[in-house]
């Protein structure tokens, strides 16, 4: 059993099974770096408040900085015997400086440490995920730039709707990811980093001392983030809304990835046959020799259950919790880490996947022969150029399509005499001009087609 940060009032030893059951070090070790930040700022505040001598503070900070170096080099191995990461670091410091370490935790609570650590984690991960989403957006934009004048089919209700350019299709995704980046950015900017909330009511140390130590630490570590004033300690200790917010953004990103995966799966089926998927992200069947299955995309789609589940887990854990800290809140970490790690992995692979997609141009060309894809353009032509009322134009074109289907006769083979029976202004010459992919796209004047501004960070 390792040393604990509490115990004086207990007569009995902790039950072994319960001790294991209640441990969090096996996952909260991921917060080690931020816990050291807390300790360094705290030690400086204690020194400024004359609770530690400058020499004592110096000694503690030097040991803490040594552990920080180890963590940043990826060499830190948590001690599974410890209750949590706070106790682990405390014990390490004690091993190095002996009795002096007993002063490290003066006027401080793990309740303050944990919320501090988690905010830092969210901040770092928010910035990092922003970069990865940007990289995916850029991969999509580069693909769009290379697709030139390739046409594609736009769907509503998974039914053929209108002709689009393939680049517009891809830019839609870039636009979606750009919005995700903005959400992450706003989230990171809105995170309020505070310290000194104690167990729930604040501490005897002055807020100015905390403030000064924190700002000094940020400057020394070149961390671009401003410090916030601690207004209400009860709120700070109780607050896990930022985790719910972060997991909501990650859920949105997941939803986008899942929709993208679904599109790609559909377009790669023999039924659509528009996409050739990159083989290195597909798998075969152990029985059916012909199969090339889109497993990566299916896993992305399937992982939505986990990512939404993580958000629901935290929302449900927090529901009905009385102010302020409750041990239930320890359970916020695994869902948080799980969503962060999973979404990052998915985004990284999706960027490579997008680059590898090949458009089956011949098949698209064939599909574009479907005259029904131009029905809307014909109706719009009647309205804008022939001043027919839209309701009437809609009806006329609807009947024309129906006739073409029933008689198995192509519209392009109908002469003026036949067309006249639907509407006196319908002319074969006009229809020939309208029923081309280029016309369909050029006739859309309401869209600026400004390119999404995704910049590498
Ligand atoms: N492991 C705890 C958590 O993650 C740290 C805070 C513990 N505080 C306490 N009063 N037991 O929530």
Short mmCIF file of C-alpha atoms and ligand atoms in Angstrom, two decimals:
data_model
loop_
_atom_site.label_atom_id
_atom_site.label_comp_id
_atom_site.label_asym_id
_atom_site.label_seq_id
_atom_site.Cartn_x
_atom_site.Cartn_y
_atom_site.Cartn_z
CA UNK A 1 0.00 0.00 0.00
CA UNK A 2 1.39 3.39 -0.91
CA UNK A 3 1.15 6.54 1.18
CA UNK A 4 -2.13 8.39 1.11
CA UNK A 5 -2.94 12.11 1.27
CA UNK A 6 -5.39 11.41 4.11
CA UNK A 7 -5.92 8.93 6.96
CA UNK A 8 -5.48 10.62 10.38
CA UNK A 9 -9.04 10.13 11.53
CA UNK A 10 -9.31 6.48 10.49
CA UNK A 11 -8.87 3.60 12.92
CA UNK A 12 -9.28 0.81 10.39
CA UNK A 13 -7.27 0.08 7.31
CA UNK A 14 -8.98 0.48 3.97
CA UNK A 15 -10.51 -2.70 2.55
CA UNK A 16 -8.20 -4.09 -0.14
CA UNK A 17 -10.95 -4.66 -2.69
CA UNK A 18 -12.44 -1.23 -2.12
CA UNK A 19 -9.00 0.32 -2.40
CA UNK A 20 -8.49 -1.22 -5.84
CA UNK A 21 -12.05 -0.37 -6.83
CA UNK A 22 -11.65 3.30 -5.99
CA UNK A 23 -8.26 3.90 -7.62
CA UNK A 24 -7.95 6.24 -10.58
CA UNK A 25 -4.19 6.37 -11.13
CA UNK A 26 -4.44 3.79 -13.93
CA UNK A 27 -6.15 6.45 -16.06
CA UNK A 28 -5.62 9.82 -14.41
CA UNK A 29 -1.83 9.41 -14.89
CA UNK A 30 -2.62 11.07 -18.24
CA UNK A 31 -3.05 14.31 -16.29
CA UNK A 32 0.40 14.09 -14.67
CA UNK A 33 1.84 17.01 -16.64
CA UNK A 34 -0.95 19.36 -15.60
CA UNK A 35 -0.79 18.21 -12.01
CA UNK A 36 2.85 19.31 -11.97
CA UNK A 37 1.77 22.72 -13.34
CA UNK A 38 -0.60 22.99 -10.41
CA UNK A 39 2.13 22.08 -7.97
CA UNK A 40 4.65 24.56 -9.39
CA UNK A 41 2.15 27.44 -9.28
CA UNK A 42 1.05 26.37 -5.81
CA UNK A 43 4.62 26.24 -4.48
CA UNK A 44 5.32 29.73 -5.85
CA UNK A 45 2.15 30.99 -4.17
CA UNK A 46 3.18 29.38 -0.87
CA UNK A 47 6.61 31.01 -1.13
CA UNK A 48 5.11 34.43 -1.89
CA UNK A 49 2.86 33.92 1.13
CA UNK A 50 5.87 33.06 3.34
CA UNK A 51 4.67 29.55 4.09
CA UNK A 52 7.72 28.22 2.28
CA UNK A 53 11.15 29.81 2.35
CA UNK A 54 12.63 30.72 -1.05
CA UNK A 55 15.09 27.83 -0.61
CA UNK A 56 12.35 25.34 0.16
CA UNK A 57 10.32 26.52 -2.81
CA UNK A 58 13.37 26.30 -5.01
CA UNK A 59 14.03 22.73 -3.93
CA UNK A 60 10.44 21.63 -4.52
CA UNK A 61 10.21 23.33 -7.90
CA UNK A 62 13.44 21.74 -9.01
CA UNK A 63 12.16 18.24 -8.13
CA UNK A 64 8.80 18.96 -9.76
CA UNK A 65 10.54 20.22 -12.90
CA UNK A 66 12.58 17.00 -12.99
CA UNK A 67 9.36 14.93 -12.93
CA UNK A 68 7.86 17.21 -15.60
CA UNK A 69 10.85 16.54 -17.84
CA UNK A 70 10.35 12.81 -17.38
CA UNK A 71 6.67 13.12 -18.28
CA UNK A 72 7.37 15.20 -21.38
CA UNK A 73 10.01 12.72 -22.51
CA UNK A 74 7.41 9.95 -22.23
CA UNK A 75 9.46 8.22 -19.52
CA UNK A 76 7.02 8.65 -16.65
CA UNK A 77 5.59 5.39 -15.31
CA UNK A 78 2.79 5.78 -12.81
CA UNK A 79 2.88 3.76 -9.62
CA UNK A 80 -0.14 1.43 -9.68
CA UNK A 81 -0.05 1.22 -5.87
CA UNK A 82 -1.09 4.88 -5.60
CA UNK A 83 -4.67 6.04 -5.22
CA UNK A 84 -4.43 8.71 -7.88
CA UNK A 85 -1.96 10.82 -9.82
CA UNK A 86 -1.91 13.49 -7.10
CA UNK A 87 -0.75 10.95 -4.50
CA UNK A 88 1.73 9.46 -6.96
CA UNK A 89 3.44 12.83 -7.53
CA UNK A 90 3.36 13.67 -3.83
CA UNK A 91 5.11 10.36 -3.02
CA UNK A 92 7.73 10.91 -5.71
CA UNK A 93 8.54 14.35 -4.34
CA UNK A 94 8.73 12.90 -0.84
CA UNK A 95 11.21 10.26 -1.98
CA UNK A 96 13.45 13.02 -3.33
CA UNK A 97 13.21 15.72 -0.64
CA UNK A 98 11.95 13.87 2.44
CA UNK A 99 10.05 15.86 5.08
CA UNK A 100 9.90 19.04 3.01
CA UNK A 101 7.42 17.31 0.68
CA UNK A 102 4.89 17.35 3.53
CA UNK A 103 4.57 21.09 2.95
CA UNK A 104 3.76 20.72 -0.74
CA UNK A 105 0.10 20.05 -0.13
CA UNK A 106 -0.31 22.99 2.31
CA UNK A 107 -3.70 24.64 1.94
CA UNK A 108 -4.54 22.71 -1.16
CA UNK A 109 -7.11 20.11 -2.13
CA UNK A 110 -7.20 17.49 -4.82
CA UNK A 111 -10.62 18.91 -5.69
CA UNK A 112 -8.87 22.03 -6.95
CA UNK A 113 -6.11 20.03 -8.62
CA UNK A 114 -8.39 17.73 -10.55
CA UNK A 115 -10.53 20.44 -12.11
CA UNK A 116 -7.39 22.43 -12.92
CA UNK A 117 -5.76 19.37 -14.53
CA UNK A 118 -8.81 18.46 -16.57
CA UNK A 119 -9.21 21.97 -17.94
CA UNK A 120 -5.59 22.01 -19.06
CA UNK A 121 -6.03 18.61 -20.66
CA UNK A 122 -9.13 19.81 -22.55
CA UNK A 123 -7.28 22.96 -23.63
CA UNK A 124 -4.29 21.06 -25.02
CA UNK A 125 -6.43 18.42 -26.65
CA UNK A 126 -8.83 21.02 -28.06
CA UNK A 127 -5.91 22.76 -29.78
CA UNK A 128 -4.48 19.47 -30.98
CA UNK A 129 -7.75 18.16 -32.36
CA UNK A 130 -8.26 21.54 -34.07
CA UNK A 131 -5.00 20.95 -35.95
CA UNK A 132 -6.01 17.43 -36.96
CA UNK A 133 -9.47 18.53 -38.14
CA UNK A 134 -7.75 21.26 -40.15
CA UNK A 135 -5.46 18.68 -41.74
CA UNK A 136 -8.48 16.62 -42.77
CA UNK A 137 -10.17 19.75 -44.15
CA UNK A 138 -7.05 20.56 -46.14
CA UNK A 139 -6.90 17.00 -47.53
CA UNK A 140 -10.50 17.45 -48.71
CA UNK A 141 -9.78 20.88 -50.24
CA UNK A 142 -6.72 19.54 -52.07
CA UNK A 143 -8.77 16.70 -53.47
CA UNK A 144 -11.42 19.20 -54.60
CA UNK A 145 -8.80 21.39 -56.28
CA UNK A 146 -7.57 18.34 -58.23
CA UNK A 147 -11.06 17.27 -59.30
CA UNK A 148 -11.30 20.05 -61.93
CA UNK A 149 -14.58 19.94 -63.79
CA UNK A 150 -15.71 16.51 -62.64
CA UNK A 151 -19.46 16.30 -62.22
CA UNK A 152 -21.29 14.41 -59.52
CA UNK A 153 -24.82 13.70 -58.38
CA UNK A 154 -26.43 15.41 -55.41
CA UNK A 155 -28.95 13.38 -53.38
CA UNK A 156 -31.86 14.12 -51.14
CA UNK A 157 -33.68 11.24 -49.42
CA UNK A 158 -30.89 9.09 -50.96
CA UNK A 159 -32.71 9.63 -54.29
CA UNK A 160 -31.06 11.34 -57.23
CA UNK A 161 -31.78 15.06 -56.96
CA UNK A 162 -29.64 17.43 -59.04
CA UNK A 163 -26.27 17.58 -60.72
CA UNK A 164 -23.41 19.07 -58.74
CA UNK A 165 -19.71 19.42 -59.29
CA UNK A 166 -17.54 16.94 -57.41
CA UNK A 167 -15.55 19.83 -55.99
CA UNK A 168 -18.73 21.36 -54.52
CA UNK A 169 -19.44 18.03 -52.87
CA UNK A 170 -15.98 17.99 -51.32
CA UNK A 171 -16.07 21.66 -50.35
CA UNK A 172 -19.22 20.90 -48.39
CA UNK A 173 -17.12 18.62 -46.20
CA UNK A 174 -14.39 21.24 -45.90
CA UNK A 175 -17.04 23.73 -44.77
CA UNK A 176 -18.28 21.25 -42.16
CA UNK A 177 -14.78 20.71 -40.77
CA UNK A 178 -14.09 24.43 -40.79
CA UNK A 179 -17.10 24.91 -38.52
CA UNK A 180 -15.79 22.15 -36.25
CA UNK A 181 -12.48 24.00 -35.99
CA UNK A 182 -14.30 27.19 -35.03
CA UNK A 183 -16.24 25.36 -32.35
CA UNK A 184 -13.02 23.92 -30.91
CA UNK A 185 -11.39 27.33 -31.04
CA UNK A 186 -14.28 29.03 -29.22
CA UNK A 187 -14.24 26.27 -26.66
CA UNK A 188 -10.52 26.67 -25.98
CA UNK A 189 -10.83 30.43 -25.74
CA UNK A 190 -13.74 30.14 -23.33
CA UNK A 191 -11.98 27.80 -20.92
CA UNK A 192 -11.33 29.62 -17.66
CA UNK A 193 -8.15 28.46 -15.98
CA UNK A 194 -8.24 29.15 -12.26
CA UNK A 195 -6.45 27.98 -9.13
CA UNK A 196 -6.91 28.25 -5.40
CA UNK A 197 -10.44 26.94 -4.92
CA UNK A 198 -9.26 24.68 -2.07
CA UNK A 199 -11.65 21.89 -1.16
CA UNK A 200 -14.65 24.07 -1.99
CA UNK A 201 -14.38 27.51 -0.37
CA UNK A 202 -10.98 28.88 -1.40
CA UNK A 203 -7.84 29.05 0.73
CA UNK A 204 -6.10 31.43 3.13
CA UNK A 205 -3.64 32.44 0.40
CA UNK A 206 -4.29 35.72 -1.39
CA UNK A 207 -5.81 35.65 -4.86
CA UNK A 208 -3.14 38.15 -6.00
CA UNK A 209 -0.42 35.70 -4.97
CA UNK A 210 -2.03 32.87 -6.96
CA UNK A 211 -2.55 35.21 -9.90
CA UNK A 212 1.05 36.35 -9.94
CA UNK A 213 2.45 32.84 -9.62
CA UNK A 214 0.18 31.55 -12.37
CA UNK A 215 1.08 34.32 -14.78
CA UNK A 216 4.74 33.86 -14.05
CA UNK A 217 4.42 30.16 -14.78
CA UNK A 218 2.60 30.79 -18.07
CA UNK A 219 5.29 33.24 -19.16
CA UNK A 220 8.17 30.95 -18.19
CA UNK A 221 6.62 28.01 -20.01
CA UNK A 222 5.64 30.15 -23.02
CA UNK A 223 2.03 29.04 -22.71
CA UNK A 224 -0.31 31.31 -24.61
CA UNK A 225 -3.30 31.41 -22.33
CA UNK A 226 -4.50 34.07 -19.99
CA UNK A 227 -5.28 33.37 -16.41
CA UNK A 228 -8.82 33.86 -15.08
CA UNK A 229 -9.81 35.25 -11.73
CA UNK A 230 -11.39 32.78 -9.35
CA UNK A 231 -14.79 34.27 -8.63
CA UNK A 232 -16.59 31.50 -6.86
CA UNK A 233 -14.77 28.47 -5.49
CA UNK A 234 -17.94 26.40 -5.04
CA UNK A 235 -18.69 26.80 -8.73
CA UNK A 236 -15.14 25.94 -9.76
CA UNK A 237 -15.06 22.74 -7.73
CA UNK A 238 -18.49 21.63 -8.93
CA UNK A 239 -18.00 22.47 -12.57
CA UNK A 240 -17.64 19.77 -15.20
CA UNK A 241 -19.69 21.61 -17.83
CA UNK A 242 -16.54 22.18 -19.86
CA UNK A 243 -16.16 18.42 -20.26
CA UNK A 244 -19.76 18.09 -21.41
CA UNK A 245 -19.14 20.94 -23.83
CA UNK A 246 -15.94 19.38 -25.16
CA UNK A 247 -17.54 15.96 -25.58
CA UNK A 248 -20.48 17.62 -27.36
CA UNK A 249 -18.08 19.12 -29.89
CA UNK A 250 -16.36 15.76 -30.27
CA UNK A 251 -19.78 14.17 -30.77
CA UNK A 252 -20.51 16.64 -33.55
CA UNK A 253 -17.17 15.84 -35.18
CA UNK A 254 -17.99 12.15 -34.79
CA UNK A 255 -21.39 12.69 -36.40
CA UNK A 256 -19.67 14.36 -39.35
CA UNK A 257 -17.17 11.53 -39.68
CA UNK A 258 -19.97 9.01 -39.52
CA UNK A 259 -21.96 10.78 -42.25
CA UNK A 260 -18.85 11.02 -44.38
CA UNK A 261 -18.19 7.31 -43.84
CA UNK A 262 -21.76 6.49 -44.82
CA UNK A 263 -21.50 8.54 -48.03
CA UNK A 264 -18.29 6.83 -49.00
CA UNK A 265 -19.69 3.38 -48.23
CA UNK A 266 -22.77 4.06 -50.37
CA UNK A 267 -20.82 5.50 -53.28
CA UNK A 268 -18.49 2.51 -53.29
CA UNK A 269 -21.28 -0.10 -53.53
CA UNK A 270 -21.86 -1.79 -56.90
CA UNK A 271 -25.30 -0.15 -56.78
CA UNK A 272 -23.81 3.35 -56.96
CA UNK A 273 -20.29 2.47 -58.12
CA UNK A 274 -18.96 6.04 -58.14
CA UNK A 275 -15.96 5.57 -55.82
CA UNK A 276 -13.01 3.24 -55.83
CA UNK A 277 -11.89 3.09 -52.20
CA UNK A 278 -8.20 2.98 -51.23
CA UNK A 279 -7.37 -0.69 -50.82
CA UNK A 280 -5.01 -0.14 -47.92
CA UNK A 281 -7.98 0.81 -45.72
CA UNK A 282 -10.22 -2.07 -46.80
CA UNK A 283 -10.25 -5.77 -45.91
CA UNK A 284 -11.24 -8.98 -47.66
CA UNK A 285 -13.53 -11.83 -46.75
CA UNK A 286 -12.23 -15.15 -45.47
CA UNK A 287 -14.79 -16.94 -47.62
CA UNK A 288 -15.83 -14.73 -50.53
CA UNK A 289 -12.77 -14.11 -52.69
CA UNK A 290 -14.20 -11.11 -54.53
CA UNK A 291 -14.89 -8.96 -51.47
CA UNK A 292 -13.29 -5.61 -50.72
CA UNK A 293 -14.99 -4.37 -47.59
CA UNK A 294 -14.95 -0.76 -46.33
CA UNK A 295 -14.04 -1.73 -42.75
CA UNK A 296 -12.41 1.55 -41.79
CA UNK A 297 -15.56 3.46 -42.73
CA UNK A 298 -17.77 0.96 -40.94
CA UNK A 299 -15.68 1.21 -37.79
CA UNK A 300 -15.90 5.01 -37.93
CA UNK A 301 -19.66 4.80 -38.33
CA UNK A 302 -19.86 2.26 -35.51
CA UNK A 303 -17.68 4.25 -33.13
CA UNK A 304 -20.41 6.87 -33.00
CA UNK A 305 -22.05 4.65 -30.38
CA UNK A 306 -18.99 4.97 -28.17
CA UNK A 307 -18.53 8.72 -28.66
CA UNK A 308 -22.19 9.58 -28.05
CA UNK A 309 -22.15 7.09 -25.18
CA UNK A 310 -19.23 8.90 -23.55
CA UNK A 311 -21.14 12.18 -23.70
CA UNK A 312 -24.23 10.52 -22.26
CA UNK A 313 -22.13 8.91 -19.54
CA UNK A 314 -20.89 12.27 -18.27
CA UNK A 315 -24.25 13.97 -18.58
CA UNK A 316 -25.81 11.15 -16.60
CA UNK A 317 -23.05 11.05 -13.99
CA UNK A 318 -23.41 14.78 -13.38
CA UNK A 319 -27.20 14.75 -13.30
CA UNK A 320 -28.54 15.29 -9.81
CA UNK A 321 -25.12 15.66 -8.15
CA UNK A 322 -25.32 18.01 -5.22
CA UNK A 323 -22.82 20.88 -5.13
CA UNK A 324 -19.85 20.67 -4.86
CA UNK A 325 -17.34 17.82 -5.36
CA UNK A 326 -18.56 14.25 -5.26
CA UNK A 327 -16.48 11.16 -5.92
CA UNK A 328 -18.84 10.33 -8.80
CA UNK A 329 -16.94 13.00 -10.69
CA UNK A 330 -13.84 10.82 -10.82
CA UNK A 331 -15.70 8.82 -13.44
CA UNK A 332 -15.57 11.67 -15.96
CA UNK A 333 -12.03 10.82 -17.01
CA UNK A 334 -12.34 7.56 -18.90
CA UNK A 335 -15.13 8.82 -21.20
CA UNK A 336 -13.19 12.05 -21.76
CA UNK A 337 -9.93 10.32 -22.64
CA UNK A 338 -11.72 7.69 -24.70
CA UNK A 339 -13.47 10.26 -26.92
CA UNK A 340 -10.36 12.38 -27.35
CA UNK A 341 -8.16 9.43 -28.32
CA UNK A 342 -10.70 7.79 -30.61
CA UNK A 343 -11.69 10.93 -32.50
CA UNK A 344 -8.04 11.86 -33.05
CA UNK A 345 -7.26 8.44 -34.53
CA UNK A 346 -10.30 8.52 -36.80
CA UNK A 347 -9.54 12.01 -38.09
CA UNK A 348 -5.93 11.14 -38.89
CA UNK A 349 -6.84 8.02 -40.86
CA UNK A 350 -9.76 9.74 -42.60
CA UNK A 351 -7.38 12.38 -44.01
CA UNK A 352 -5.31 9.60 -45.62
CA UNK A 353 -8.44 7.79 -46.74
CA UNK A 354 -9.86 10.85 -48.53
CA UNK A 355 -6.63 11.27 -50.48
CA UNK A 356 -6.92 7.69 -51.76
CA UNK A 357 -10.49 7.83 -53.10
CA UNK A 358 -10.76 7.55 -56.88
CA UNK A 359 -13.78 8.80 -58.77
CA UNK A 360 -15.15 6.32 -61.35
CA UNK A 361 -15.74 8.94 -63.99
CA UNK A 362 -17.17 6.59 -66.63
CA UNK A 363 -19.89 5.43 -64.25
CA UNK A 364 -20.76 8.98 -63.30
CA UNK A 365 -20.92 9.95 -66.95
CA UNK A 366 -23.37 7.12 -67.48
CA UNK A 367 -25.47 8.18 -64.50
CA UNK A 368 -25.60 11.76 -65.75
CA UNK A 369 -27.56 10.52 -68.77
CA UNK A 370 -30.56 10.24 -66.44
CA UNK A 371 -32.74 13.07 -67.79
CA UNK A 372 -34.71 13.33 -64.56
CA UNK A 373 -31.67 14.98 -63.02
CA UNK A 374 -32.53 18.08 -65.11
CA UNK A 375 -36.21 18.31 -64.14
CA UNK A 376 -35.61 21.17 -61.70
CA UNK A 377 -33.50 23.11 -64.20
CA UNK A 378 -36.28 22.81 -66.83
CA UNK A 379 -38.87 24.10 -64.37
CA UNK A 380 -36.59 26.97 -63.32
CA UNK A 381 -35.96 27.84 -66.97
CA UNK A 382 -39.71 28.09 -67.58
CA UNK A 383 -40.05 30.43 -64.60
CA UNK A 384 -37.01 32.66 -65.18
CA UNK A 385 -36.98 32.84 -68.99
CA UNK A 386 -40.62 32.18 -69.99
CA UNK A 387 -42.38 33.74 -67.01
CA UNK A 388 -44.44 30.64 -66.30
CA UNK A 389 -45.76 30.47 -62.73
CA UNK A 390 -43.63 28.04 -60.72
CA UNK A 391 -46.53 25.84 -59.62
CA UNK A 392 -47.53 25.43 -63.27
CA UNK A 393 -43.93 24.80 -64.41
CA UNK A 394 -43.53 22.17 -61.66
CA UNK A 395 -46.66 20.42 -62.83
CA UNK A 396 -45.70 20.60 -66.54
CA UNK A 397 -42.26 19.08 -65.96
CA UNK A 398 -43.72 16.47 -63.63
CA UNK A 399 -46.11 15.36 -66.37
CA UNK A 400 -43.30 15.40 -68.95
CA UNK A 401 -41.18 13.11 -66.76
CA UNK A 402 -44.15 10.80 -66.16
CA UNK A 403 -44.87 10.61 -69.90
CA UNK A 404 -41.21 9.87 -70.65
CA UNK A 405 -41.24 7.07 -68.06
CA UNK A 406 -44.55 5.55 -69.22
CA UNK A 407 -43.73 5.69 -72.93
CA UNK A 408 -40.07 4.81 -72.40
CA UNK A 409 -39.21 7.78 -74.56
CA UNK A 410 -36.31 10.11 -73.87
CA UNK A 411 -37.12 13.81 -73.51
CA UNK A 412 -34.26 14.66 -75.84
CA UNK A 413 -36.01 12.61 -78.56
CA UNK A 414 -39.28 14.53 -78.25
CA UNK A 415 -39.97 17.17 -80.91
CA UNK A 416 -41.67 20.54 -80.50
CA UNK A 417 -45.03 19.08 -81.47
CA UNK A 418 -45.00 16.60 -78.59
CA UNK A 419 -43.51 19.13 -76.18
CA UNK A 420 -46.25 21.63 -77.03
CA UNK A 421 -48.84 19.28 -75.59
CA UNK A 422 -47.26 19.87 -72.16
CA UNK A 423 -46.82 23.65 -72.54
CA UNK A 424 -46.82 25.97 -75.56
CA UNK A 425 -43.42 27.50 -74.66
CA UNK A 426 -41.58 24.16 -74.31
CA UNK A 427 -39.07 23.84 -77.19
CA UNK A 428 -36.70 20.97 -78.04
CA UNK A 429 -33.87 23.44 -78.77
CA UNK A 430 -34.11 25.01 -75.30
CA UNK A 431 -34.24 21.64 -73.58
CA UNK A 432 -31.08 20.52 -75.36
CA UNK A 433 -29.26 23.54 -73.93
CA UNK A 434 -30.67 23.10 -70.45
CA UNK A 435 -30.06 19.40 -70.13
CA UNK A 436 -26.29 19.50 -69.70
CA UNK A 437 -24.31 19.22 -66.45
CA UNK A 438 -22.57 22.50 -67.16
CA UNK A 439 -25.86 24.38 -67.57
CA UNK A 440 -27.21 22.80 -64.39
CA UNK A 441 -24.28 24.11 -62.40
CA UNK A 442 -23.85 27.50 -64.12
CA UNK A 443 -27.55 28.29 -63.71
CA UNK A 444 -27.11 28.44 -59.90
CA UNK A 445 -26.49 32.09 -59.14
CA UNK A 446 -27.27 32.23 -55.43
CA UNK A 447 -24.04 30.52 -54.34
CA UNK A 448 -20.79 32.46 -54.11
CA UNK A 449 -18.61 29.31 -54.14
CA UNK A 450 -16.03 31.06 -51.97
CA UNK A 451 -13.54 28.45 -50.85
CA UNK A 452 -13.45 27.45 -47.19
CA UNK A 453 -10.50 29.11 -45.48
CA UNK A 454 -8.66 26.30 -43.75
CA UNK A 455 -5.13 27.23 -42.77
CA UNK A 456 -2.50 24.82 -41.48
CA UNK A 457 -1.89 25.60 -37.81
N1 LIG B 1 -9.45 11.06 -8.18
C1 LIG B 1 -10.28 12.16 -7.84
C2 LIG B 1 -11.13 12.58 -9.05
O1 LIG B 1 -10.73 12.35 -10.11
C3 LIG B 1 -9.45 13.32 -7.44
C4 LIG B 1 -10.12 14.21 -6.48
C5 LIG B 1 -10.26 13.50 -5.19
N2 LIG B 1 -10.88 14.30 -4.18
C6 LIG B 1 -11.37 13.76 -3.11
N3 LIG B 1 -11.89 14.57 -2.28
N4 LIG B 1 -11.43 12.46 -2.95
O2 LIG B 1 -12.20 13.14 -8.90
#
